[in-house]
Coordinates of C-alpha atoms in Angstrom, one line a residue:
M11 CA 128.8 110.6 100.9
T12 CA 131.4 111.7 98.4
K13 CA 132.3 115.3 97.8
A14 CA 130.4 115.3 94.5
E15 CA 127.3 114.2 96.4
R16 CA 127.3 116.9 99.1
P17 CA 124.8 119.7 99.2
V18 CA 125.7 123.1 97.9
I19 CA 124.3 126.1 99.9
T20 CA 124.7 129.7 99.2
E21 CA 123.4 132.7 101.2
T22 CA 122.6 136.2 100.0
E23 CA 120.3 139.0 100.9
F24 CA 116.7 138.7 99.7
S25 CA 116.7 141.4 97.1
Q26 CA 117.3 142.1 93.4
R27 CA 120.9 142.8 94.3
G28 CA 121.1 139.5 96.2
L29 CA 119.8 137.7 93.1
T30 CA 122.5 139.4 91.0
D31 CA 125.2 138.4 93.5
I32 CA 124.2 134.7 93.3
K33 CA 124.6 134.7 89.5
K34 CA 127.9 136.6 89.8
N35 CA 129.5 134.5 92.6
V36 CA 128.6 130.9 92.0
R37 CA 131.3 129.0 90.0
G38 CA 131.7 125.6 88.3
S39 CA 129.2 122.9 89.1
Q40 CA 127.5 125.2 91.5
V41 CA 126.0 127.2 88.6
E42 CA 124.2 124.1 87.4
L43 CA 123.1 122.9 90.9
L44 CA 121.9 126.3 92.1
L45 CA 120.6 128.0 88.9
E46 CA 119.5 125.2 86.6
Y47 CA 118.6 122.2 88.8
P48 CA 115.6 122.0 91.2
T49 CA 116.5 123.8 94.5
V50 CA 115.0 124.3 97.9
Y51 CA 115.2 127.8 99.3
I52 CA 114.7 129.5 102.6
V53 CA 113.9 133.2 103.0
Y54 CA 114.2 134.5 106.6
N55 CA 114.2 137.7 108.6
Q56 CA 115.4 138.1 112.2
E57 CA 112.9 140.3 114.0
G58 CA 114.4 140.2 117.5
S59 CA 117.4 138.7 119.2
H60 CA 115.9 135.2 118.5
D61 CA 112.7 135.7 116.6
Y62 CA 112.6 134.7 113.0
Q63 CA 110.0 134.9 110.3
V64 CA 110.7 132.2 107.7
Y65 CA 109.4 131.1 104.3
V66 CA 110.4 127.7 102.8
G67 CA 110.0 126.9 99.1
E68 CA 111.2 124.8 96.2
T69 CA 111.6 125.6 92.5
N70 CA 113.0 124.5 89.2
D71 CA 114.2 128.0 88.5
I72 CA 115.4 130.0 91.5
E73 CA 116.0 133.2 89.4
R74 CA 112.5 133.3 88.1
R75 CA 110.9 132.3 91.4
T76 CA 112.8 135.0 93.4
R77 CA 111.7 137.7 90.9
Q78 CA 108.1 136.5 91.2
H79 CA 108.4 136.9 95.0
L80 CA 110.0 140.3 94.8
E81 CA 107.9 141.8 92.0
D82 CA 104.5 140.0 92.1
D83 CA 103.9 138.4 95.5
V84 CA 104.5 141.6 97.4
W85 CA 101.2 142.9 96.1
K86 CA 99.3 139.8 97.0
R87 CA 100.6 138.7 100.4
T88 CA 101.7 140.6 103.5
D89 CA 104.4 138.0 104.4
W90 CA 106.2 138.6 101.1
K91 CA 105.8 142.4 101.3
Y92 CA 107.4 142.3 104.8
L93 CA 110.3 140.1 103.7
A94 CA 110.9 142.1 100.5
E95 CA 110.9 145.5 102.2
S96 CA 113.1 144.5 105.2
T97 CA 116.8 145.2 104.6
E98 CA 117.6 142.3 107.0
S99 CA 116.0 139.5 104.9
Q100 CA 118.3 136.8 103.8
M101 CA 117.9 133.9 101.4
L102 CA 119.5 130.5 101.5
V103 CA 119.5 128.5 98.2
I104 CA 120.2 124.7 98.5
G105 CA 121.2 122.5 95.7
H106 CA 122.2 118.8 95.5
P107 CA 123.3 116.6 92.6
H108 CA 120.4 114.1 93.3
F109 CA 117.7 116.7 93.5
N110 CA 114.6 116.1 91.3
K111 CA 111.1 117.5 91.6
S112 CA 109.8 114.9 94.0
L113 CA 112.9 114.9 96.2
T114 CA 112.9 118.7 96.5
L115 CA 109.2 118.7 97.5
D116 CA 109.9 116.1 100.2
I117 CA 113.0 118.1 101.4
E118 CA 110.8 121.2 101.5
N119 CA 108.2 119.4 103.6
Q120 CA 110.9 118.0 105.9
M121 CA 112.3 121.5 106.3
M122 CA 108.9 122.8 107.3
L123 CA 108.6 119.9 109.8
Y124 CA 112.0 120.8 111.4
L125 CA 111.5 124.5 111.4
S126 CA 108.1 124.1 113.0
G127 CA 109.9 122.6 116.0
V128 CA 112.4 125.5 116.3
E129 CA 111.5 127.7 119.2
D130 CA 113.1 130.8 117.7
V131 CA 110.9 130.6 114.6
K132 CA 107.8 132.6 115.3
K133 CA 106.3 132.7 111.8
L134 CA 106.7 129.9 109.3
N135 CA 105.1 130.4 105.8
N136 CA 104.4 127.9 103.1
R137 CA 100.9 127.3 101.7
R138 CA 101.3 123.6 100.7
E139 CA 101.6 120.1 102.2
N140 CA 104.0 118.2 100.0
Q141 CA 104.3 114.6 101.2
Q142 CA 105.3 112.6 98.1
N143 CA 104.6 109.0 97.2
K144 CA 107.3 106.6 96.1
Y145 CA 109.9 107.8 93.6
Y146 CA 113.3 106.7 92.5
T147 CA 115.5 108.6 95.1
A148 CA 113.0 108.5 98.0
N149 CA 115.3 106.2 100.1
E150 CA 117.9 109.0 100.0
K151 CA 115.7 111.7 101.5
D152 CA 116.6 111.3 105.2
R153 CA 120.3 111.0 104.6
I154 CA 120.4 114.0 102.2
F155 CA 118.2 116.1 104.5
S156 CA 120.5 115.4 107.5
T157 CA 123.6 116.6 105.7
I158 CA 121.7 119.7 104.5
W159 CA 120.6 120.5 108.1
Q160 CA 124.1 120.0 109.5
K161 CA 125.4 122.5 106.9
L162 CA 122.6 125.0 107.6
H163 CA 123.6 124.7 111.3
E164 CA 127.0 126.0 110.4
F165 CA 125.3 129.0 108.8
N166 CA 123.1 129.8 111.7
A167 CA 122.9 127.7 114.9
D168 CA 119.9 129.6 116.3
L169 CA 117.7 129.1 113.3
F170 CA 119.0 125.6 112.6
P171 CA 119.8 124.0 116.0
T172 CA 121.0 120.4 116.2
E173 CA 118.6 117.8 114.9
K174 CA 118.3 116.3 118.4
I175 CA 117.1 119.5 119.9
V176 CA 114.5 120.0 117.2
R177 CA 113.2 116.4 117.5
D178 CA 112.7 116.8 121.2
S179 CA 110.4 119.8 120.8
S180 CA 106.7 119.2 121.5
L181 CA 106.0 121.5 118.5
F182 CA 108.0 119.1 116.3
K183 CA 106.2 116.1 117.6
A184 CA 102.8 117.6 117.0
S185 CA 103.7 119.3 113.7
P186 CA 101.4 118.8 110.7
F187 CA 104.4 118.2 108.4
H188 CA 105.2 114.7 109.5
T189 CA 105.2 112.0 106.8
L190 CA 102.0 110.1 107.5
T191 CA 101.9 106.3 107.6
D192 CA 99.6 104.5 105.2
E193 CA 97.2 104.0 108.1
Q194 CA 97.2 107.8 108.9
T195 CA 96.9 108.7 105.3
N196 CA 93.9 106.5 104.7
A197 CA 92.3 107.9 107.9
R198 CA 92.9 111.5 106.7
E199 CA 91.5 110.9 103.3
L200 CA 88.4 109.2 104.7
I201 CA 87.8 112.1 107.1
L202 CA 88.3 114.7 104.4
R203 CA 85.8 112.9 102.1
R204 CA 83.2 112.7 104.9
I205 CA 83.7 116.4 105.7
T206 CA 83.3 117.3 102.0
M207 CA 80.1 115.2 101.8
V208 CA 78.6 116.8 104.8
L209 CA 79.4 120.4 103.8
H210 CA 78.4 119.8 100.2
T211 CA 75.0 118.2 101.0
Q212 CA 74.2 120.4 104.0
Q213 CA 74.0 117.3 106.2
G214 CA 74.9 118.1 109.8
H215 CA 75.9 116.8 113.2
Q216 CA 78.1 113.9 112.0
L217 CA 80.5 112.2 114.5
I218 CA 83.7 110.7 113.1
W219 CA 85.2 108.5 115.8
V220 CA 88.9 107.8 115.7
K221 CA 90.0 105.2 118.3
G222 CA 93.6 104.4 119.0
E223 CA 95.8 103.6 122.0
A224 CA 98.7 105.8 123.3
G225 CA 101.3 106.4 120.6
S226 CA 99.2 105.4 117.7
G227 CA 99.6 108.8 115.9
K228 CA 96.3 110.4 116.8
T229 CA 97.7 113.9 117.5
V230 CA 99.8 114.1 114.3
L231 CA 96.7 113.1 112.3
L232 CA 94.6 115.8 114.0
S233 CA 97.3 118.4 113.6
T234 CA 97.6 117.6 109.9
L235 CA 93.8 117.8 109.4
F236 CA 93.6 121.2 111.2
Y237 CA 96.4 122.6 108.9
Q238 CA 95.0 121.0 105.7
L239 CA 91.4 122.2 106.4
D240 CA 92.9 125.7 106.7
Q241 CA 94.8 125.4 103.5
L242 CA 91.8 124.0 101.6
G243 CA 89.8 126.9 102.9
K244 CA 92.2 129.3 101.2
D245 CA 92.2 127.4 97.9
L246 CA 89.6 128.6 95.5
N247 CA 89.6 125.2 93.7
Y248 CA 88.0 123.7 96.8
T249 CA 84.7 125.6 97.1
D250 CA 83.3 123.3 99.8
F251 CA 86.0 124.5 102.1
N252 CA 86.0 128.2 101.3
M253 CA 85.8 130.2 104.5
A254 CA 85.0 127.0 106.4
N255 CA 84.7 127.7 110.2
N256 CA 86.9 125.0 111.9
Y257 CA 88.1 124.6 115.5
L258 CA 90.5 122.4 117.4
L259 CA 89.7 121.5 121.0
V260 CA 91.6 119.7 123.7
N261 CA 90.8 119.5 127.4
H262 CA 94.5 119.7 128.4
D263 CA 96.3 122.9 129.3
E264 CA 99.7 121.7 128.0
Q265 CA 98.3 120.5 124.7
V266 CA 96.3 123.7 124.2
K267 CA 99.6 125.5 124.6
V268 CA 101.3 123.4 121.9
Y269 CA 98.4 123.7 119.4
K270 CA 98.2 127.5 119.9
N271 CA 102.0 127.8 119.3
I272 CA 101.7 125.8 116.1
A273 CA 98.7 127.8 114.9
E274 CA 100.5 131.1 115.5
K275 CA 103.7 129.9 113.9
L276 CA 101.9 128.7 110.7
G277 CA 99.5 131.7 110.4
L278 CA 96.4 129.8 111.5
E279 CA 93.8 131.4 113.8
S280 CA 95.0 130.6 117.3
T281 CA 91.6 131.7 118.6
K282 CA 90.2 128.6 116.9
V283 CA 92.2 126.5 119.4
S284 CA 90.7 126.3 122.8
K285 CA 89.4 124.1 125.6
P286 CA 85.9 122.6 125.1
T287 CA 84.2 124.7 127.8
T288 CA 85.4 127.9 126.1
F289 CA 84.0 126.7 122.7
I290 CA 80.7 125.6 124.2
T291 CA 80.2 128.9 126.1
H292 CA 80.9 131.1 123.0
H293 CA 78.8 129.1 120.5
S294 CA 75.1 128.3 120.4
P295 CA 73.5 125.3 118.8
Q296 CA 71.6 127.7 116.5
E297 CA 74.8 128.8 114.8
S298 CA 76.7 125.6 113.9
V299 CA 80.3 125.8 113.0
D300 CA 81.6 123.6 110.2
V301 CA 84.2 121.2 111.7
V302 CA 85.4 120.6 115.2
L303 CA 88.5 118.4 115.8
I304 CA 88.8 117.1 119.3
D305 CA 92.2 115.7 120.5
E306 CA 92.2 113.6 123.6
A307 CA 88.4 113.2 123.5
H308 CA 88.7 110.8 126.5
L309 CA 89.3 114.0 128.5
L310 CA 85.9 115.5 127.7
W311 CA 83.7 116.0 130.7
T312 CA 80.6 113.8 131.0
Q313 CA 79.1 115.8 133.8
G314 CA 79.0 119.4 134.9
K315 CA 82.0 121.0 136.6
Q316 CA 83.1 124.5 137.5
S317 CA 82.3 126.9 134.6
Y318 CA 80.7 124.1 132.5
R319 CA 77.0 123.8 133.3
G320 CA 76.1 121.1 130.8
H321 CA 76.0 117.4 131.3
N322 CA 78.1 116.0 128.4
Q323 CA 80.7 118.1 126.5
L324 CA 80.8 115.8 123.5
Q325 CA 77.0 116.0 123.0
D326 CA 77.1 119.8 123.4
I327 CA 79.9 120.1 120.8
L328 CA 78.0 117.9 118.4
E329 CA 75.0 120.2 118.7
R330 CA 77.3 123.1 117.7
A331 CA 79.1 121.6 114.7
K332 CA 78.2 120.0 111.4
V333 CA 81.1 117.5 111.7
V334 CA 83.0 116.5 114.9
V335 CA 86.2 114.4 114.6
A336 CA 87.0 112.9 118.0
V337 CA 90.1 110.9 118.7
F338 CA 89.6 108.6 121.7
D339 CA 91.4 106.1 123.9
Q340 CA 89.3 104.7 126.8
H341 CA 92.5 103.6 128.6
Q342 CA 93.5 107.2 129.1
I343 CA 90.3 108.4 131.0
L344 CA 91.7 109.7 134.2
K345 CA 89.0 111.6 136.2
T346 CA 85.5 110.8 137.4
E347 CA 84.1 113.7 135.5
E348 CA 85.5 112.2 132.3
Y349 CA 84.3 108.7 133.1
I350 CA 82.1 107.0 130.5
T351 CA 80.9 103.4 130.7
S352 CA 82.0 100.8 128.2
E353 CA 78.4 100.5 127.2
N354 CA 78.2 104.1 126.2
I355 CA 81.5 103.9 124.4
N356 CA 80.2 101.0 122.4
K357 CA 77.1 103.0 121.5
L358 CA 79.1 105.9 120.2
E359 CA 81.3 103.5 118.2
H360 CA 78.3 101.7 116.8
Q361 CA 76.7 105.0 115.8
A362 CA 79.9 106.1 114.0
E363 CA 80.3 102.7 112.3
Q364 CA 76.7 102.7 111.0
Q365 CA 77.5 106.0 109.3
G366 CA 80.8 104.8 107.9
N367 CA 82.6 107.1 110.4
L368 CA 84.5 104.7 112.6
I369 CA 88.3 104.7 112.2
E370 CA 90.8 102.7 114.2
L371 CA 94.6 103.4 114.4
K372 CA 96.4 100.2 115.3
N373 CA 100.1 101.0 114.7
Q374 CA 102.4 101.9 117.6
L375 CA 104.4 105.0 116.5
R376 CA 105.8 106.3 119.8
M377 CA 107.7 103.5 121.5
N378 CA 110.7 101.8 119.8
A379 CA 109.8 98.7 121.7
N380 CA 109.1 95.3 120.2
E381 CA 105.7 93.6 120.3
K382 CA 106.7 91.5 123.3
T383 CA 107.7 94.5 125.4
R384 CA 104.4 96.3 124.5
E385 CA 102.6 93.1 125.5
W386 CA 104.4 93.0 128.8
L387 CA 103.2 96.6 129.5
Y388 CA 99.6 95.7 128.5
N389 CA 99.7 92.7 130.8
L390 CA 100.9 94.8 133.7
T391 CA 98.2 97.6 133.4
E392 CA 95.2 95.8 131.9
Q393 CA 95.6 92.1 132.8
R394 CA 97.1 93.0 136.2
I395 CA 99.9 90.4 135.9
V396 CA 103.7 90.6 136.0
S397 CA 105.2 88.3 133.4
K398 CA 108.9 87.8 132.6
I399 CA 110.4 91.0 131.0
P400 CA 111.4 90.1 127.4
T401 CA 114.7 90.9 125.8
D402 CA 114.4 94.0 123.6
L403 CA 117.5 95.3 121.8
N404 CA 115.8 98.5 120.8
Y405 CA 114.1 99.5 124.1
D406 CA 115.8 100.1 127.4
L407 CA 113.4 98.7 130.1
R408 CA 115.0 98.6 133.5
I409 CA 113.7 97.8 137.1
F410 CA 115.4 99.8 139.9
E411 CA 115.5 99.0 143.6
D412 CA 116.8 102.4 144.5
P413 CA 114.9 105.6 143.5
V414 CA 118.0 107.7 143.8
A415 CA 119.8 105.5 141.4
M416 CA 116.9 105.8 138.9
Y417 CA 116.9 109.6 139.2
E418 CA 120.7 109.7 138.6
A419 CA 120.2 107.5 135.5
I420 CA 117.5 109.8 134.1
K421 CA 119.6 112.9 134.8
T422 CA 122.5 111.2 132.9
K423 CA 120.2 110.6 129.9
A424 CA 118.8 114.1 130.0
E425 CA 122.3 115.6 130.0
N426 CA 123.4 113.5 127.0
E427 CA 122.4 115.3 123.8
D428 CA 122.1 111.9 122.0
H429 CA 119.4 110.8 124.5
G430 CA 117.8 114.1 125.1
L431 CA 114.4 114.8 126.8
S432 CA 114.2 112.5 129.9
R433 CA 112.2 113.2 133.0
M434 CA 110.9 111.6 136.3
L435 CA 107.2 110.7 136.6
A436 CA 105.0 109.3 139.3
T437 CA 101.6 108.1 140.1
F438 CA 99.6 110.8 142.0
D439 CA 100.2 109.3 145.4
W440 CA 101.7 112.3 147.2
P441 CA 99.8 115.5 148.1
F442 CA 99.8 118.4 145.6
K443 CA 97.7 121.5 145.3
R444 CA 98.2 124.1 142.6
K445 CA 99.0 127.4 144.3
K446 CA 96.8 130.4 143.5
N447 CA 99.8 132.6 142.9
G448 CA 101.6 130.2 140.6
R449 CA 105.2 129.2 141.4
S450 CA 105.7 130.4 145.0
K451 CA 107.9 129.4 147.9
G452 CA 107.4 126.0 149.4
C453 CA 106.9 122.9 147.3
Y454 CA 104.8 119.8 147.5
M455 CA 107.2 116.9 147.4
V456 CA 107.4 113.4 146.1
T457 CA 109.4 111.6 148.8
V458 CA 110.6 108.0 148.4
G459 CA 113.4 106.7 150.7
K460 CA 116.3 109.1 150.3
L461 CA 114.8 110.7 147.1
S462 CA 112.7 113.9 147.5
L463 CA 111.8 116.0 144.5
P464 CA 109.0 118.6 144.0
W465 CA 105.9 117.9 142.0
N466 CA 105.7 119.4 138.6
L467 CA 105.1 123.2 137.9
Q468 CA 106.7 124.4 141.1
L469 CA 110.3 125.3 140.5
P470 CA 111.1 128.7 138.9
L471 CA 111.9 128.8 135.2
A472 CA 115.5 128.7 134.2
E473 CA 116.9 132.2 133.6
D474 CA 117.2 131.9 129.9
Q475 CA 113.7 130.5 129.6
K476 CA 111.8 133.1 131.6
G477 CA 109.0 134.6 129.6
Q478 CA 108.6 131.4 127.6
S479 CA 106.4 129.4 130.0
K480 CA 103.3 130.0 127.8
R481 CA 105.1 128.4 124.9
L482 CA 107.1 125.6 126.4
A483 CA 105.5 122.3 127.5
W484 CA 106.4 121.1 131.0
A485 CA 109.1 118.7 130.0
E486 CA 110.8 121.2 127.7
Q487 CA 111.4 123.6 130.6
R488 CA 114.9 123.0 131.7
Q489 CA 114.3 123.2 135.5
T490 CA 111.8 120.3 135.3
I491 CA 114.7 117.7 135.4
G492 CA 114.5 118.6 139.1
E493 CA 110.7 117.9 139.3
V494 CA 108.4 114.9 139.1
G495 CA 105.8 114.9 136.4
S496 CA 102.3 113.6 136.7
T497 CA 99.7 112.5 134.1
Y498 CA 98.4 116.1 134.1
T499 CA 101.6 117.4 132.6
V500 CA 102.8 114.4 130.4
Q501 CA 99.6 113.0 128.9
G502 CA 99.8 113.3 125.2
F503 CA 103.6 114.0 125.2
D504 CA 106.7 112.0 124.5
L505 CA 109.9 111.5 126.5
N506 CA 113.0 109.8 125.2
Y507 CA 113.4 108.1 128.6
S508 CA 111.0 108.2 131.5
G509 CA 111.7 107.2 135.1
V510 CA 108.4 106.2 136.7
I511 CA 107.9 105.9 140.4
I512 CA 105.0 103.6 140.9
G513 CA 103.6 104.8 144.2
P514 CA 101.8 102.9 147.0
S515 CA 98.4 103.0 145.3
V516 CA 99.7 100.2 143.0
K517 CA 100.4 96.9 144.9
Y518 CA 101.0 93.3 144.2
R519 CA 98.9 90.8 146.2
N520 CA 98.1 87.1 145.6
G521 CA 99.7 87.0 142.2
K522 CA 97.9 90.1 140.9
V523 CA 98.5 93.8 140.5
I524 CA 95.9 95.7 142.5
F525 CA 95.0 99.4 142.8
D526 CA 94.5 100.8 146.3
P527 CA 92.5 104.1 146.2
T528 CA 93.2 104.7 149.9
A529 CA 96.9 105.2 149.1
S530 CA 96.2 107.6 146.2
Q531 CA 96.1 111.4 146.5
N532 CA 94.3 111.7 143.1
R533 CA 90.9 113.0 144.3
N534 CA 89.8 113.2 140.7
A535 CA 90.1 109.5 140.4
I536 CA 89.1 108.1 143.8
R537 CA 85.8 109.9 144.5
K538 CA 82.4 108.5 143.6
R539 CA 80.8 109.1 140.2
T540 CA 77.1 109.4 139.5
L541 CA 76.1 107.2 136.6
D542 CA 73.2 107.7 134.1
N543 CA 70.9 105.7 136.4
D544 CA 71.7 108.1 139.3
Q545 CA 73.7 105.3 141.0
R546 CA 76.8 106.6 142.8
V547 CA 79.8 104.2 142.4
Y548 CA 83.5 104.2 142.7
V549 CA 85.4 103.8 139.4
S550 CA 88.9 104.2 140.9
D551 CA 90.0 100.7 139.9
E552 CA 89.7 101.6 136.2
L553 CA 91.0 105.2 136.5
L554 CA 94.1 104.3 138.6
S555 CA 94.9 101.6 136.1
N556 CA 94.6 104.2 133.3
E557 CA 96.9 106.5 135.2
L558 CA 99.6 103.9 135.3
N559 CA 99.1 103.1 131.6
V560 CA 99.6 106.8 130.7
L561 CA 102.8 107.0 132.7
L562 CA 104.3 103.8 131.4
T563 CA 103.8 104.6 127.7
R564 CA 105.6 108.0 127.6
G565 CA 109.2 106.7 126.9
V566 CA 110.2 106.5 123.2
N567 CA 113.5 104.7 123.8
G568 CA 113.4 103.6 127.4
L569 CA 111.4 103.1 130.6
Y570 CA 112.9 102.9 134.1
I571 CA 110.6 101.7 136.9
Y572 CA 110.8 101.9 140.7
A573 CA 107.9 100.5 142.8
V574 CA 107.2 101.7 146.3
D575 CA 105.3 98.6 147.3
D576 CA 107.7 95.9 148.5
E577 CA 105.9 93.0 147.0
L578 CA 105.5 94.7 143.6
R579 CA 109.2 95.7 143.6
R580 CA 110.2 92.2 144.4
V581 CA 108.1 90.6 141.6
L582 CA 109.3 93.2 139.1
R583 CA 112.9 92.5 140.1
D584 CA 112.4 88.7 139.7
A585 CA 110.7 89.3 136.3
N586 CA 113.7 91.2 135.1
K587 CA 116.1 88.3 135.8
K588 CA 117.6 87.1 132.5

C-alpha cells in the first residue's frame, strides 16, 4: 500500500471545540479526506480503568454529522447525552482515498464486529446493520480495514487490541456483525418473512427448524436474528415488529454467558437471554411471547429433570411463543435427558417442511480443512472406520503417541499470538464432580501416562482476570491452558488448535471404532433412557459417538489426537503414514 493509499486518522475531543480543532489542524490532502470525503468515525468515553462506551458511525459530512449528535441527538437518546456531557469523550475520524459510501458502510460494520469482541468495550452503540452487496472496491475492504485497525491500535491499545486477540474472543465469534454467507443471508430473510407473516396475520405457534452440523454458522445466524429483531422493533417503519417480545434461549451455561454479554454490550435486554427452564417457568401458555430463538436446540430436555417438571422443553416453548426458531444438530445430542429418536426428529422436520419452515445450512464455516479431511472425521465418528489421513495443506491434523508431547505442542500454539486460542480436551472418561463451593482445593484430574492435568473449571482465575469469570468463556480464561476441557465447556465454541485425548471409552476392535460405556465417566450419557413407549433402553452408543464428534470439530486450524486405547492409537498412527 503506497503512502497515498494509507488511512488518515485524527483524534479530538467530542465537543464543539473539538470540531473546531479538526477544521483548524488538518492540512493538505487531509482536509479533503476528513472533511469532504465519506468517513468512518468513533466516539468513545473511558468510564473506568478499562471500561469503554463506544459509538461507531459513518457519514458523508463529518462536520454536519457531529453537530447533529451534539445539538439534536442529545435530546433524543441517552447514549448521546452521556457522550456529549462527559468531558472525557473523544472522537476518532477516519478517512481513506478509496472511501465511498458502500465501503464506509462496510468498514463501519466491520468496526462494530471487532469492537463487539473487545473485552474492555462495555457499551457499543449503532442502530443499524450495514452489510453491503457487491460494489467496485469491495475486494479492498479487508486490506483497508486491517491497516485502519493497526493504526487505531497505535492510538489506544486497550480499545483496539491486536486483531488476533479480538478474533479469538467468543464475543467476536458470536457477534451479529459478521458478514453472512449467501446461505445464511437466504436463511435470515426467509425467517424474517415467516415471522412477519405470523405476527401480521395473528397466526401462532409456528416452528422454524434450522438444521446444520457443527461449524455451519448456526450461532452467527441466530445472533444476527436476535439483534435485527431488536432493531426492527425500534424502527417505526416496521409496524409488525414494534414492541415485539423476543427471547433467545440456550441450554448451555457458557453460551448463555456469551449471549448475555453481547446483549449488554449492544443495549439489548439481557433478561431476554436465558436457559429454557427459566423461560418456561416465567411464562404461561396463555400469554404467548412473539419470537423465541433457540440455539443448540439439541440440548433441550425431552424429559423432566431437576427444576423442570415438564416432559419436553421444545413443546413447552412452542406453547408459549407465536414463532420458535430452533437450530439443531442431532450429532451433538450428549445426554439421555436430551435424547430424541430419529423418528421424532423426522416428524419435526416434516412438520416444518410442510409449513415451508425447514432450513438446512450445509456450508462448513469453522474448520479450515478440505473436504477430504472433513470426510475423514465423519468416517471416524459416524461410520466408525479409520481411513488413511489425507494431505491437507491448510489444516494441521496430527496423531501423537505421547500425551505430554501433544500438551507441549498445544502450549506452544497457545503462547504464539499468530496461533492464539488453543486448549486440551478429552472425552469424559475420568471422574469429575462440580464442587458446591466452586473452585476449591483439590482437583479432579485427567491422567494419561506421565500427563496429569485438572479437569475444566477448577484452577483459580489468573490475577488480571479475577472478577471476569461471568464474562469470559472457559477457553478465554488464561489459566485454562493448564486444564482439560470437556464437551460441557467447549460445545458451541471454536479453538484455533485443539488437542484431544480420546479416552478408554473409545476403542478399536475387529476393524471398527467402538464405544465402551463401561469405560466412560459420563453418567449423563451411559444411563438408561425411557422412550415414549415406556421402554427403558441404553443410548450410550449414539451419545458417546456424539461426544467424540463435538470434541473433534472444535479446531479451526488444527487438531491433535492422542488415543488411550492401544489398538486405536496404533491404527491412527498407521493411518497417518504418508
